[in-house]
Amino acid sequence: MRQTLEDRPEARKEATERYLQKVGVKVLPTTDSAVAEAMTMYQSFSASRRRNRSSTNGLDTNEKGQLGQWGRAWEVDSFSLVSILLLLCFAPFLVFYFVMACDQYQCSLMDPLMEVYTGKTTPLEIWNRAASFSWTAAKIYAIWVSFQVVLYMCLPDLCHYFLPGYVGGAQEGARTPAGIINKYEVNGLQSWLITHVIWFANAYYFKWFSPTIIFDHWIPLLWCTNILGYAVSVFAFVKGYLFPTNEKDCKFTGNIFYDFMMGIEFNPRIGKWFDFKLFFNGRPGIIAWTLINLSYAAKQQELYGYVTNSMILVNVLQGIYVVDFFWNEAWYLKTIDICHDHFGWYLGWGDCVWLPFLYTLQGLYLVYNPVQLSTANAIGVLLLGLAGYYIFRMTNHQKDLFRRTDGNCKIWGRKPAYIECSYSSGDGAKHKSKLMISGFWGVARHFNYTGDLMGSLSYCLTCGFNHLLPYFYIIYMTVLLVHRCIRDEHRCSSKYGKDWKRYTDAVPCRLIPGIF
């Protein structure tokens, strides 16, 4: 059995002398009594340090200051806790309310409230009128998720071999707070293509199922997605405590609600390749996005005998966004979702439920309220969406090009300017980073978000102005991206310190030049 310091007097004496030197005390020849006294001081110091580390996720105050606020917070204030409890309690009912309003009230958000207020109906009656869980929907969803797992895990990417400019296959992610660089199998574009080839082959040739199948089971599918969303979130929460993929990349606040919602593990994985964040962020939700819109278009054709130009615009503009996401999936590995967010209910439930049901509200609205835009309005909406996409894509392209070449490139015809920053990772290593202040990144610090918001507005404008419901998306995205700006800049300020101040002085605006 290995001996402790107390069992070995000579080793104890050496350790004591090292400690005295460390705290600045001149080491003189020591007696046994001096050793005993100093050893007591050392043990007291060590015990205090262990207590401090255990209460702050294994890091003392100085170490946390060196690391900065990577990922989610270390502590929970009262405002954050109240916000989290409200989201956990009401977000699922908000999704149900939006879908129910279309199913029962032609997408009016006020009519259900007015009927309850005037006594014409009750919340229980509205709930009972909604479609319930069905085993048919459960089977559809189980097949869908299983199919996406197979495409993700069992089919290595081939697209990068024959698509010029596409980056796929095994790729490295960004460095984690603990200094780890994970590897990913980037095959989302391949999965999207295979899925949609099967969809169109079925619609026009095989006829295995109706193209309206998603719309026809929409509310029963809502219950199924909630089951998976909560199951994944609970599993990730328990896994973070009992068998984390990497303990050094875990965070515990001591608040069960915050840890459950925002996640404990940074990169929870099963095996070497199944990464929870990459899978659930991209599939099954985003691959389903375009299929859901296609199902809406098929339902509009079935009900009215035609598909409106507004429905076509929704399918085209959101389809561009989805294909762009998978074309640039390797770039996505360096974004805030993968690089900073821990995996909890916020991502697990959000990707399973919030994304597919609320990001597709425009198509759902157009099934119940078909809108045929004038040619001028349709062209205007299309141009706004394409302009937003161009800004979004080119801003991200400039950043990616700058990173890949370490600044040895040209942005807008000239060598880019940048500010060099330094930071520390969890292993104590020092690293350098460059923040570009040229091109779109010299216009605003998050100009890619500006383009994203322009695209989001274009989706909503396809629906006209008769109802508020389809505009939930632009309202939500504005709140989300502004909050993300603030959250990201707080983290960068903690991470880079005075270097971040130099950057914000060089690029003073966040989203809109001269305004915000």
Short mmCIF file of C-alpha atoms in Angstrom, two decimals:
data_model
loop_
_atom_site.label_atom_id
_atom_site.label_comp_id
_atom_site.label_asym_id
_atom_site.label_seq_id
_atom_site.Cartn_x
_atom_site.Cartn_y
_atom_site.Cartn_z
CA MET A 1 0.00 0.00 0.00
CA ARG A 2 1.30 3.47 -0.96
CA GLN A 3 2.48 5.50 2.07
CA THR A 4 1.16 8.98 2.81
CA LEU A 5 3.31 11.97 3.81
CA GLU A 6 2.37 11.40 7.43
CA ASP A 7 3.87 7.89 7.20
CA ARG A 8 7.19 9.17 5.83
CA PRO A 9 8.88 11.79 8.05
CA GLU A 10 11.59 12.72 5.53
CA ALA A 11 9.08 13.23 2.74
CA ARG A 12 6.88 15.21 5.13
CA LYS A 13 9.79 17.47 5.97
CA GLU A 14 10.64 18.05 2.30
CA ALA A 15 7.02 18.85 1.46
CA THR A 16 6.86 21.32 4.34
CA GLU A 17 10.00 23.10 3.19
CA ARG A 18 8.66 23.31 -0.38
CA TYR A 19 5.45 24.84 0.96
CA LEU A 20 7.32 27.41 3.06
CA GLN A 21 9.40 28.41 0.03
CA LYS A 22 6.20 28.67 -2.06
CA VAL A 23 4.57 31.13 0.36
CA GLY A 24 7.73 33.21 0.67
CA VAL A 25 9.12 32.04 4.01
CA LYS A 26 12.85 31.61 4.26
CA VAL A 27 13.64 27.98 5.01
CA LEU A 28 15.94 27.43 7.99
CA PRO A 29 17.08 24.16 9.55
CA THR A 30 13.90 22.75 11.02
CA THR A 31 13.16 20.93 14.21
CA ASP A 32 10.50 18.27 14.55
CA SER A 33 8.21 20.72 16.36
CA ALA A 34 8.64 23.29 13.58
CA VAL A 35 7.88 20.66 11.02
CA ALA A 36 4.73 19.64 12.89
CA GLU A 37 3.56 23.27 13.14
CA ALA A 38 4.25 23.98 9.47
CA MET A 39 2.64 20.70 8.47
CA THR A 40 -0.55 21.77 10.26
CA MET A 41 -0.50 25.04 8.29
CA TYR A 42 -0.02 23.10 5.04
CA GLN A 43 -2.87 20.70 5.75
CA SER A 44 -5.15 23.63 6.61
CA PHE A 45 -4.21 25.35 3.36
CA SER A 46 -4.77 22.18 1.32
CA ALA A 47 -8.13 21.48 2.89
CA SER A 48 -9.26 25.05 2.22
CA ARG A 49 -8.14 24.77 -1.39
CA ARG A 50 -10.01 21.48 -1.85
CA ARG A 51 -13.19 23.06 -0.48
CA ASN A 52 -12.84 26.01 -2.83
CA ARG A 53 -12.30 23.77 -5.83
CA SER A 54 -15.21 21.46 -5.07
CA SER A 55 -17.61 24.38 -4.73
CA THR A 56 -16.58 25.87 -8.08
CA ASN A 57 -16.50 22.86 -10.35
CA GLY A 58 -12.91 21.98 -9.50
CA LEU A 59 -11.53 25.46 -10.12
CA ASP A 60 -10.53 28.14 -7.66
CA THR A 61 -11.28 31.82 -8.20
CA ASN A 62 -7.96 32.61 -9.87
CA GLU A 63 -8.26 29.66 -12.25
CA LYS A 64 -11.80 30.68 -13.22
CA GLY A 65 -10.56 34.18 -13.90
CA GLN A 66 -7.83 32.81 -16.17
CA LEU A 67 -10.25 30.62 -18.09
CA GLY A 68 -12.94 33.23 -18.53
CA GLN A 69 -16.59 32.43 -19.06
CA TRP A 70 -16.37 29.62 -21.58
CA GLY A 71 -19.76 28.07 -22.25
CA ARG A 72 -22.59 28.62 -19.79
CA ALA A 73 -22.35 30.38 -16.44
CA TRP A 74 -20.69 29.07 -13.28
CA GLU A 75 -23.21 30.62 -10.91
CA VAL A 76 -26.96 31.29 -11.17
CA ASP A 77 -28.50 34.63 -10.24
CA SER A 78 -32.15 34.97 -9.25
CA PHE A 79 -33.22 36.47 -12.59
CA SER A 80 -31.68 33.58 -14.54
CA LEU A 81 -33.31 31.05 -12.25
CA VAL A 82 -36.77 32.60 -12.64
CA SER A 83 -36.32 32.76 -16.43
CA ILE A 84 -35.30 29.12 -16.55
CA LEU A 85 -38.25 27.97 -14.47
CA LEU A 86 -40.65 29.93 -16.69
CA LEU A 87 -39.16 28.38 -19.84
CA LEU A 88 -39.23 24.86 -18.43
CA CYS A 89 -42.86 25.27 -17.39
CA PHE A 90 -44.34 27.24 -20.28
CA ALA A 91 -42.26 26.65 -23.44
CA PRO A 92 -43.92 23.28 -24.21
CA PHE A 93 -47.38 24.84 -23.76
CA LEU A 94 -46.40 27.78 -25.97
CA VAL A 95 -45.54 25.39 -28.81
CA PHE A 96 -48.84 23.56 -28.29
CA TYR A 97 -50.74 26.87 -28.25
CA PHE A 98 -49.34 27.96 -31.62
CA VAL A 99 -50.07 24.65 -33.30
CA MET A 100 -53.51 24.41 -31.68
CA ALA A 101 -54.37 27.97 -32.77
CA CYS A 102 -53.83 26.98 -36.40
CA ASP A 103 -55.65 23.67 -36.02
CA GLN A 104 -58.73 25.11 -34.28
CA TYR A 105 -58.74 28.90 -34.93
CA GLN A 106 -57.25 29.46 -38.41
CA CYS A 107 -53.96 30.59 -36.81
CA SER A 108 -55.49 33.40 -34.75
CA LEU A 109 -53.61 33.88 -31.49
CA MET A 110 -56.32 36.05 -29.90
CA ASP A 111 -59.48 34.02 -30.63
CA PRO A 112 -58.72 31.21 -28.15
CA LEU A 113 -58.02 33.75 -25.40
CA MET A 114 -61.17 35.72 -26.18
CA GLU A 115 -63.34 32.59 -26.15
CA VAL A 116 -61.94 31.56 -22.78
CA TYR A 117 -62.36 35.12 -21.46
CA THR A 118 -66.00 35.36 -22.58
CA GLY A 119 -66.83 31.87 -21.32
CA LYS A 120 -67.53 30.33 -24.74
CA THR A 121 -65.00 27.61 -24.03
CA THR A 122 -62.52 26.49 -21.39
CA PRO A 123 -58.83 25.58 -21.60
CA LEU A 124 -59.79 21.95 -20.89
CA GLU A 125 -62.21 21.92 -23.84
CA ILE A 126 -59.52 23.33 -26.14
CA TRP A 127 -57.10 20.68 -24.86
CA ASN A 128 -59.62 17.88 -25.41
CA ARG A 129 -60.35 19.00 -28.98
CA ALA A 130 -56.68 18.70 -29.93
CA ALA A 131 -55.43 15.45 -31.44
CA SER A 132 -53.82 13.18 -28.87
CA PHE A 133 -50.82 10.88 -28.93
CA SER A 134 -51.13 8.07 -31.45
CA TRP A 135 -49.08 4.96 -32.01
CA THR A 136 -49.11 5.65 -35.74
CA ALA A 137 -47.34 8.95 -35.15
CA ALA A 138 -44.96 7.24 -32.70
CA LYS A 139 -44.07 4.66 -35.35
CA ILE A 140 -43.51 7.38 -37.97
CA TYR A 141 -41.26 9.36 -35.64
CA ALA A 142 -39.33 6.31 -34.41
CA ILE A 143 -38.60 5.31 -38.02
CA TRP A 144 -37.56 8.86 -38.83
CA VAL A 145 -35.11 9.25 -35.94
CA SER A 146 -33.70 5.75 -36.39
CA PHE A 147 -33.15 6.42 -40.10
CA GLN A 148 -31.24 9.62 -39.30
CA VAL A 149 -29.09 7.79 -36.73
CA VAL A 150 -28.20 5.20 -39.38
CA LEU A 151 -27.31 7.89 -41.93
CA TYR A 152 -25.23 9.72 -39.32
CA MET A 153 -23.36 6.73 -37.88
CA CYS A 154 -23.16 4.13 -40.65
CA LEU A 155 -22.53 6.05 -43.88
CA PRO A 156 -19.18 7.87 -44.01
CA ASP A 157 -19.36 10.96 -46.15
CA LEU A 158 -18.77 10.56 -49.88
CA CYS A 159 -19.93 13.98 -51.05
CA HIS A 160 -16.59 15.65 -50.42
CA TYR A 161 -15.01 13.35 -53.01
CA PHE A 162 -17.08 14.69 -55.92
CA LEU A 163 -18.51 18.09 -54.86
CA PRO A 164 -15.89 20.84 -55.45
CA GLY A 165 -15.54 23.16 -52.48
CA TYR A 166 -17.49 20.98 -50.08
CA VAL A 167 -15.74 19.99 -46.84
CA GLY A 168 -16.98 16.73 -45.32
CA GLY A 169 -15.77 13.52 -43.75
CA ALA A 170 -13.69 13.46 -40.57
CA GLN A 171 -13.13 17.00 -39.32
CA GLU A 172 -11.79 18.59 -36.17
CA GLY A 173 -13.85 20.89 -33.97
CA ALA A 174 -12.65 23.88 -31.98
CA ARG A 175 -10.63 23.52 -28.79
CA THR A 176 -12.84 22.89 -25.75
CA PRO A 177 -12.34 24.72 -22.42
CA ALA A 178 -10.33 21.73 -21.20
CA GLY A 179 -8.05 21.95 -24.22
CA ILE A 180 -9.53 18.97 -26.09
CA ILE A 181 -10.11 18.98 -29.86
CA ASN A 182 -12.91 16.57 -30.80
CA LYS A 183 -13.28 14.88 -34.17
CA TYR A 184 -16.58 14.73 -36.06
CA GLU A 185 -17.94 12.83 -39.04
CA VAL A 186 -19.39 15.59 -41.22
CA ASN A 187 -21.99 13.94 -43.44
CA GLY A 188 -25.09 16.11 -42.98
CA LEU A 189 -25.34 17.13 -46.64
CA GLN A 190 -25.21 13.49 -47.67
CA SER A 191 -27.94 12.63 -45.17
CA TRP A 192 -30.10 15.52 -46.41
CA LEU A 193 -29.68 14.46 -50.05
CA ILE A 194 -30.48 10.80 -49.39
CA THR A 195 -33.53 11.74 -47.32
CA HIS A 196 -34.95 14.07 -49.97
CA VAL A 197 -34.25 11.71 -52.86
CA ILE A 198 -36.30 9.08 -51.02
CA TRP A 199 -39.03 11.67 -50.30
CA PHE A 200 -39.42 12.69 -53.95
CA ALA A 201 -39.08 9.11 -55.20
CA ASN A 202 -41.95 8.14 -52.91
CA ALA A 203 -44.09 11.15 -53.89
CA TYR A 204 -43.79 10.58 -57.63
CA TYR A 205 -43.14 6.86 -57.99
CA PHE A 206 -43.32 4.45 -55.03
CA LYS A 207 -46.34 5.95 -53.20
CA TRP A 208 -45.43 4.29 -49.88
CA PHE A 209 -46.99 7.16 -47.95
CA SER A 210 -48.78 10.42 -48.68
CA PRO A 211 -46.63 13.57 -49.07
CA THR A 212 -49.02 15.17 -46.56
CA ILE A 213 -48.13 12.60 -43.89
CA ILE A 214 -46.32 15.11 -41.67
CA PHE A 215 -49.15 17.65 -41.70
CA ASP A 216 -51.78 14.93 -41.22
CA HIS A 217 -50.11 13.77 -37.96
CA TRP A 218 -48.76 17.16 -36.85
CA ILE A 219 -50.14 17.35 -33.31
CA PRO A 220 -49.62 13.65 -32.49
CA LEU A 221 -46.05 14.13 -33.71
CA LEU A 222 -45.74 17.02 -31.27
CA TRP A 223 -46.24 14.61 -28.36
CA CYS A 224 -43.66 12.22 -29.83
CA THR A 225 -41.03 14.94 -30.24
CA ASN A 226 -41.62 16.04 -26.65
CA ILE A 227 -41.04 12.50 -25.42
CA LEU A 228 -37.71 12.30 -27.23
CA GLY A 229 -36.72 15.85 -26.25
CA TYR A 230 -37.25 15.21 -22.56
CA ALA A 231 -35.74 11.71 -22.69
CA VAL A 232 -32.54 13.01 -24.31
CA SER A 233 -32.33 15.94 -21.88
CA VAL A 234 -32.74 13.71 -18.81
CA PHE A 235 -30.21 11.21 -20.16
CA ALA A 236 -27.65 13.96 -20.80
CA PHE A 237 -28.25 15.34 -17.29
CA VAL A 238 -27.74 11.96 -15.60
CA LYS A 239 -24.79 11.15 -17.83
CA GLY A 240 -23.07 14.39 -16.81
CA TYR A 241 -23.16 13.24 -13.18
CA LEU A 242 -22.49 9.52 -13.53
CA PHE A 243 -20.41 8.88 -16.64
CA PRO A 244 -19.37 12.09 -18.45
CA THR A 245 -17.38 11.86 -21.64
CA ASN A 246 -14.83 14.30 -20.24
CA GLU A 247 -15.02 15.45 -16.63
CA LYS A 248 -12.89 18.53 -17.23
CA ASP A 249 -15.46 19.88 -19.69
CA CYS A 250 -18.36 19.61 -17.22
CA LYS A 251 -19.89 22.47 -15.25
CA PHE A 252 -21.99 22.23 -12.09
CA THR A 253 -23.67 25.22 -10.50
CA GLY A 254 -25.35 23.29 -7.70
CA ASN A 255 -28.75 24.40 -9.07
CA ILE A 256 -30.55 21.38 -10.52
CA PHE A 257 -32.88 23.44 -12.73
CA TYR A 258 -30.10 25.46 -14.33
CA ASP A 259 -27.88 22.43 -14.85
CA PHE A 260 -30.77 20.49 -16.40
CA MET A 261 -31.70 23.27 -18.80
CA MET A 262 -28.29 24.60 -19.84
CA GLY A 263 -26.46 21.30 -19.62
CA ILE A 264 -23.57 19.86 -17.66
CA GLU A 265 -21.42 18.22 -20.32
CA PHE A 266 -19.79 20.26 -23.03
CA ASN A 267 -19.61 17.45 -25.57
CA PRO A 268 -21.59 14.39 -24.42
CA ARG A 269 -20.81 11.42 -26.63
CA ILE A 270 -21.56 7.74 -26.96
CA GLY A 271 -18.56 5.99 -28.37
CA LYS A 272 -16.08 7.88 -30.49
CA TRP A 273 -18.36 9.45 -33.09
CA PHE A 274 -21.94 9.86 -31.82
CA ASP A 275 -21.86 13.46 -30.66
CA PHE A 276 -25.15 14.62 -29.09
CA LYS A 277 -24.72 18.28 -30.02
CA LEU A 278 -23.92 17.73 -33.68
CA PHE A 279 -26.62 15.10 -34.17
CA PHE A 280 -29.50 16.87 -32.46
CA ASN A 281 -28.57 20.35 -33.68
CA GLY A 282 -28.60 19.19 -37.29
CA ARG A 283 -30.66 16.04 -37.42
CA PRO A 284 -33.43 15.15 -37.03
CA GLY A 285 -34.75 18.72 -36.72
CA ILE A 286 -33.08 20.65 -39.55
CA ILE A 287 -33.29 17.84 -42.11
CA ALA A 288 -36.98 17.63 -41.23
CA TRP A 289 -37.40 21.41 -41.74
CA THR A 290 -37.53 21.19 -45.55
CA LEU A 291 -39.60 18.01 -45.48
CA ILE A 292 -42.16 19.72 -43.24
CA ASN A 293 -42.43 22.62 -45.69
CA LEU A 294 -42.84 20.19 -48.59
CA SER A 295 -45.62 18.46 -46.68
CA TYR A 296 -47.33 21.84 -46.17
CA ALA A 297 -47.09 22.57 -49.89
CA ALA A 298 -48.56 19.14 -50.69
CA LYS A 299 -51.44 19.81 -48.29
CA GLN A 300 -52.11 23.19 -49.88
CA GLN A 301 -52.24 21.48 -53.27
CA GLU A 302 -54.61 18.84 -51.89
CA LEU A 303 -56.98 21.38 -50.27
CA TYR A 304 -57.08 24.14 -52.90
CA GLY A 305 -55.81 22.56 -56.10
CA TYR A 306 -52.80 24.89 -56.34
CA VAL A 307 -49.70 26.02 -54.46
CA THR A 308 -49.40 29.77 -53.80
CA ASN A 309 -46.31 31.78 -54.69
CA SER A 310 -45.94 32.59 -50.98
CA MET A 311 -45.68 28.87 -50.16
CA ILE A 312 -43.11 28.47 -52.94
CA LEU A 313 -41.10 31.38 -51.52
CA VAL A 314 -41.14 29.83 -48.04
CA ASN A 315 -39.90 26.52 -49.45
CA VAL A 316 -37.20 28.18 -51.56
CA LEU A 317 -35.86 30.69 -49.02
CA GLN A 318 -35.86 28.31 -46.06
CA GLY A 319 -34.55 25.53 -48.30
CA ILE A 320 -31.54 27.71 -49.22
CA TYR A 321 -30.87 28.27 -45.52
CA VAL A 322 -31.06 24.54 -44.72
CA VAL A 323 -28.85 23.45 -47.63
CA ASP A 324 -26.37 26.18 -46.71
CA PHE A 325 -26.27 24.83 -43.16
CA PHE A 326 -25.32 21.35 -44.33
CA TRP A 327 -22.95 22.57 -47.04
CA ASN A 328 -21.08 24.45 -44.32
CA GLU A 329 -21.48 21.87 -41.56
CA ALA A 330 -17.70 21.74 -41.05
CA TRP A 331 -17.76 25.50 -40.47
CA TYR A 332 -20.65 25.02 -38.04
CA LEU A 333 -18.26 23.08 -35.78
CA LYS A 334 -16.62 26.45 -34.99
CA THR A 335 -19.85 28.31 -34.11
CA ILE A 336 -21.28 29.24 -30.71
CA ASP A 337 -23.61 26.20 -30.58
CA ILE A 338 -20.76 23.70 -30.75
CA CYS A 339 -17.93 25.78 -29.30
CA HIS A 340 -19.60 27.23 -26.22
CA ASP A 341 -23.03 25.78 -25.37
CA HIS A 342 -23.30 22.78 -23.08
CA PHE A 343 -25.86 20.12 -23.99
CA GLY A 344 -28.98 20.20 -21.86
CA TRP A 345 -32.72 20.75 -22.21
CA TYR A 346 -32.09 24.02 -24.04
CA LEU A 347 -30.52 22.16 -26.97
CA GLY A 348 -32.00 18.66 -26.53
CA TRP A 349 -35.67 19.63 -26.25
CA GLY A 350 -35.18 22.75 -28.34
CA ASP A 351 -33.82 20.85 -31.33
CA CYS A 352 -36.47 18.13 -31.12
CA VAL A 353 -39.54 20.32 -30.51
CA TRP A 354 -38.99 24.07 -30.70
CA LEU A 355 -37.10 24.11 -33.99
CA PRO A 356 -39.31 21.89 -36.20
CA PHE A 357 -42.61 23.26 -34.87
CA LEU A 358 -41.92 27.00 -34.52
CA TYR A 359 -39.40 27.55 -37.31
CA THR A 360 -41.98 26.24 -39.81
CA LEU A 361 -44.93 28.40 -38.72
CA GLN A 362 -45.03 30.31 -42.03
CA GLY A 363 -45.77 27.16 -44.04
CA LEU A 364 -48.31 25.98 -41.47
CA TYR A 365 -50.06 29.36 -41.59
CA LEU A 366 -50.23 29.27 -45.39
CA VAL A 367 -52.02 25.92 -45.33
CA TYR A 368 -54.88 27.48 -43.34
CA ASN A 369 -54.60 30.97 -44.87
CA PRO A 370 -53.30 30.75 -48.47
CA VAL A 371 -51.72 34.03 -49.60
CA GLN A 372 -51.05 34.85 -53.25
CA LEU A 373 -48.61 37.77 -53.36
CA SER A 374 -48.53 40.29 -56.16
CA THR A 375 -45.58 39.92 -58.50
CA ALA A 376 -43.92 43.06 -57.12
CA ASN A 377 -44.33 41.93 -53.51
CA ALA A 378 -43.10 38.43 -54.30
CA ILE A 379 -39.98 39.83 -56.00
CA GLY A 380 -39.38 42.21 -53.08
CA VAL A 381 -39.63 39.40 -50.53
CA LEU A 382 -37.34 37.22 -52.65
CA LEU A 383 -34.72 39.97 -52.99
CA LEU A 384 -34.81 40.70 -49.24
CA GLY A 385 -34.33 37.02 -48.46
CA LEU A 386 -31.49 36.62 -50.97
CA ALA A 387 -29.77 39.80 -49.76
CA GLY A 388 -30.00 38.58 -46.17
CA TYR A 389 -28.60 35.21 -47.20
CA TYR A 390 -25.73 36.86 -49.11
CA ILE A 391 -24.73 38.97 -46.10
CA PHE A 392 -25.07 35.99 -43.76
CA ARG A 393 -23.04 33.69 -45.98
CA MET A 394 -20.33 36.13 -47.06
CA THR A 395 -19.78 37.36 -43.50
CA ASN A 396 -19.26 33.80 -42.31
CA HIS A 397 -17.16 33.00 -45.39
CA GLN A 398 -14.83 35.90 -44.64
CA LYS A 399 -14.38 34.71 -41.07
CA ASP A 400 -13.77 31.11 -42.18
CA LEU A 401 -11.28 32.18 -44.86
CA PHE A 402 -9.46 34.36 -42.34
CA ARG A 403 -9.19 31.48 -39.86
CA ARG A 404 -8.12 28.87 -42.41
CA THR A 405 -5.35 31.04 -43.81
CA ASP A 406 -4.36 32.59 -40.48
CA GLY A 407 -5.00 36.01 -41.99
CA ASN A 408 -2.94 35.38 -45.15
CA CYS A 409 -5.76 36.17 -47.55
CA LYS A 410 -7.60 39.08 -49.13
CA ILE A 411 -10.91 40.48 -47.85
CA TRP A 412 -12.53 43.00 -50.17
CA GLY A 413 -9.32 43.14 -52.22
CA ARG A 414 -6.85 43.78 -49.43
CA LYS A 415 -5.03 41.99 -46.64
CA PRO A 416 -7.35 41.89 -43.59
CA ALA A 417 -6.65 43.86 -40.44
CA TYR A 418 -7.01 42.13 -37.09
CA ILE A 419 -6.39 42.37 -33.37
CA GLU A 420 -4.33 39.60 -31.78
CA CYS A 421 -5.67 38.27 -28.47
CA SER A 422 -4.45 35.74 -25.92
CA TYR A 423 -6.37 33.36 -23.66
CA SER A 424 -5.88 30.28 -21.46
CA SER A 425 -7.53 26.86 -21.78
CA GLY A 426 -8.40 24.55 -18.90
CA ASP A 427 -5.08 22.74 -19.09
CA GLY A 428 -3.32 26.02 -18.31
CA ALA A 429 -1.88 26.38 -21.80
CA LYS A 430 -1.68 29.83 -23.36
CA HIS A 431 -3.19 30.34 -26.82
CA LYS A 432 -3.35 33.12 -29.39
CA SER A 433 -6.39 34.18 -31.39
CA LYS A 434 -6.98 36.80 -34.07
CA LEU A 435 -10.14 38.90 -34.29
CA MET A 436 -10.71 40.33 -37.77
CA ILE A 437 -11.76 43.97 -38.18
CA SER A 438 -11.96 44.00 -41.99
CA GLY A 439 -14.76 43.32 -44.49
CA PHE A 440 -18.19 42.75 -43.03
CA TRP A 441 -16.54 42.17 -39.64
CA GLY A 442 -15.43 45.79 -39.68
CA VAL A 443 -19.01 46.96 -40.30
CA ALA A 444 -20.46 45.32 -37.16
CA ARG A 445 -19.26 42.71 -34.69
CA HIS A 446 -22.12 40.33 -35.55
CA PHE A 447 -23.05 41.34 -39.08
CA ASN A 448 -23.80 37.70 -39.91
CA TYR A 449 -26.72 37.97 -37.47
CA THR A 450 -27.94 41.04 -39.36
CA GLY A 451 -28.15 38.98 -42.55
CA ASP A 452 -29.85 36.19 -40.63
CA LEU A 453 -32.51 38.62 -39.38
CA MET A 454 -33.12 39.94 -42.90
CA GLY A 455 -33.76 36.39 -44.08
CA SER A 456 -36.02 35.71 -41.10
CA LEU A 457 -38.11 38.78 -41.90
CA SER A 458 -38.50 37.69 -45.51
CA TYR A 459 -40.02 34.36 -44.42
CA CYS A 460 -42.61 36.20 -42.35
CA LEU A 461 -43.48 38.73 -45.07
CA THR A 462 -44.64 35.92 -47.35
CA CYS A 463 -47.70 35.58 -45.11
CA GLY A 464 -49.07 39.12 -45.42
CA PHE A 465 -50.26 41.13 -42.43
CA ASN A 466 -53.57 39.60 -41.35
CA HIS A 467 -52.21 37.63 -38.36
CA LEU A 468 -49.40 37.97 -35.84
CA LEU A 469 -48.59 34.24 -35.64
CA PRO A 470 -46.24 33.97 -38.67
CA TYR A 471 -44.25 36.95 -37.32
CA PHE A 472 -43.35 35.09 -34.16
CA TYR A 473 -40.23 33.87 -35.96
CA ILE A 474 -38.69 37.31 -36.55
CA ILE A 475 -39.63 38.40 -33.01
CA TYR A 476 -38.05 35.28 -31.54
CA MET A 477 -34.92 35.48 -33.73
CA THR A 478 -34.40 39.14 -32.81
CA VAL A 479 -34.57 38.34 -29.10
CA LEU A 480 -32.41 35.23 -29.54
CA LEU A 481 -29.67 36.89 -31.60
CA VAL A 482 -29.52 40.08 -29.54
CA HIS A 483 -29.24 37.95 -26.39
CA ARG A 484 -26.64 35.82 -28.10
CA CYS A 485 -24.66 38.93 -29.01
CA ILE A 486 -24.63 40.05 -25.39
CA ARG A 487 -23.89 36.55 -24.08
CA ASP A 488 -21.11 35.97 -26.59
CA GLU A 489 -19.52 39.34 -25.89
CA HIS A 490 -19.64 38.77 -22.13
CA ARG A 491 -17.81 35.49 -22.67
CA CYS A 492 -15.27 37.06 -25.02
CA SER A 493 -14.67 39.91 -22.60
CA SER A 494 -13.91 37.38 -19.84
CA LYS A 495 -11.85 35.25 -22.17
CA TYR A 496 -9.73 37.94 -23.85
CA GLY A 497 -9.75 40.68 -21.19
CA LYS A 498 -8.21 43.97 -22.31
CA ASP A 499 -7.72 42.63 -25.83
CA TRP A 500 -11.50 42.47 -26.22
CA LYS A 501 -11.75 46.15 -25.28
CA ARG A 502 -9.32 46.96 -28.09
CA TYR A 503 -11.54 45.00 -30.48
CA THR A 504 -14.79 46.73 -29.47
CA ASP A 505 -13.09 50.10 -29.80
CA ALA A 506 -12.15 49.19 -33.37
CA VAL A 507 -15.64 47.84 -34.23
CA PRO A 508 -18.10 49.75 -32.00
CA CYS A 509 -21.45 48.42 -33.34
CA ARG A 510 -22.98 45.00 -32.72
CA LEU A 511 -25.65 44.52 -35.41
CA ILE A 512 -26.71 47.73 -37.15
CA PRO A 513 -23.99 50.26 -38.05
CA GLY A 514 -24.50 53.55 -36.27
CA ILE A 515 -27.52 52.28 -34.28
CA PHE A 516 -26.76 49.12 -32.28
#
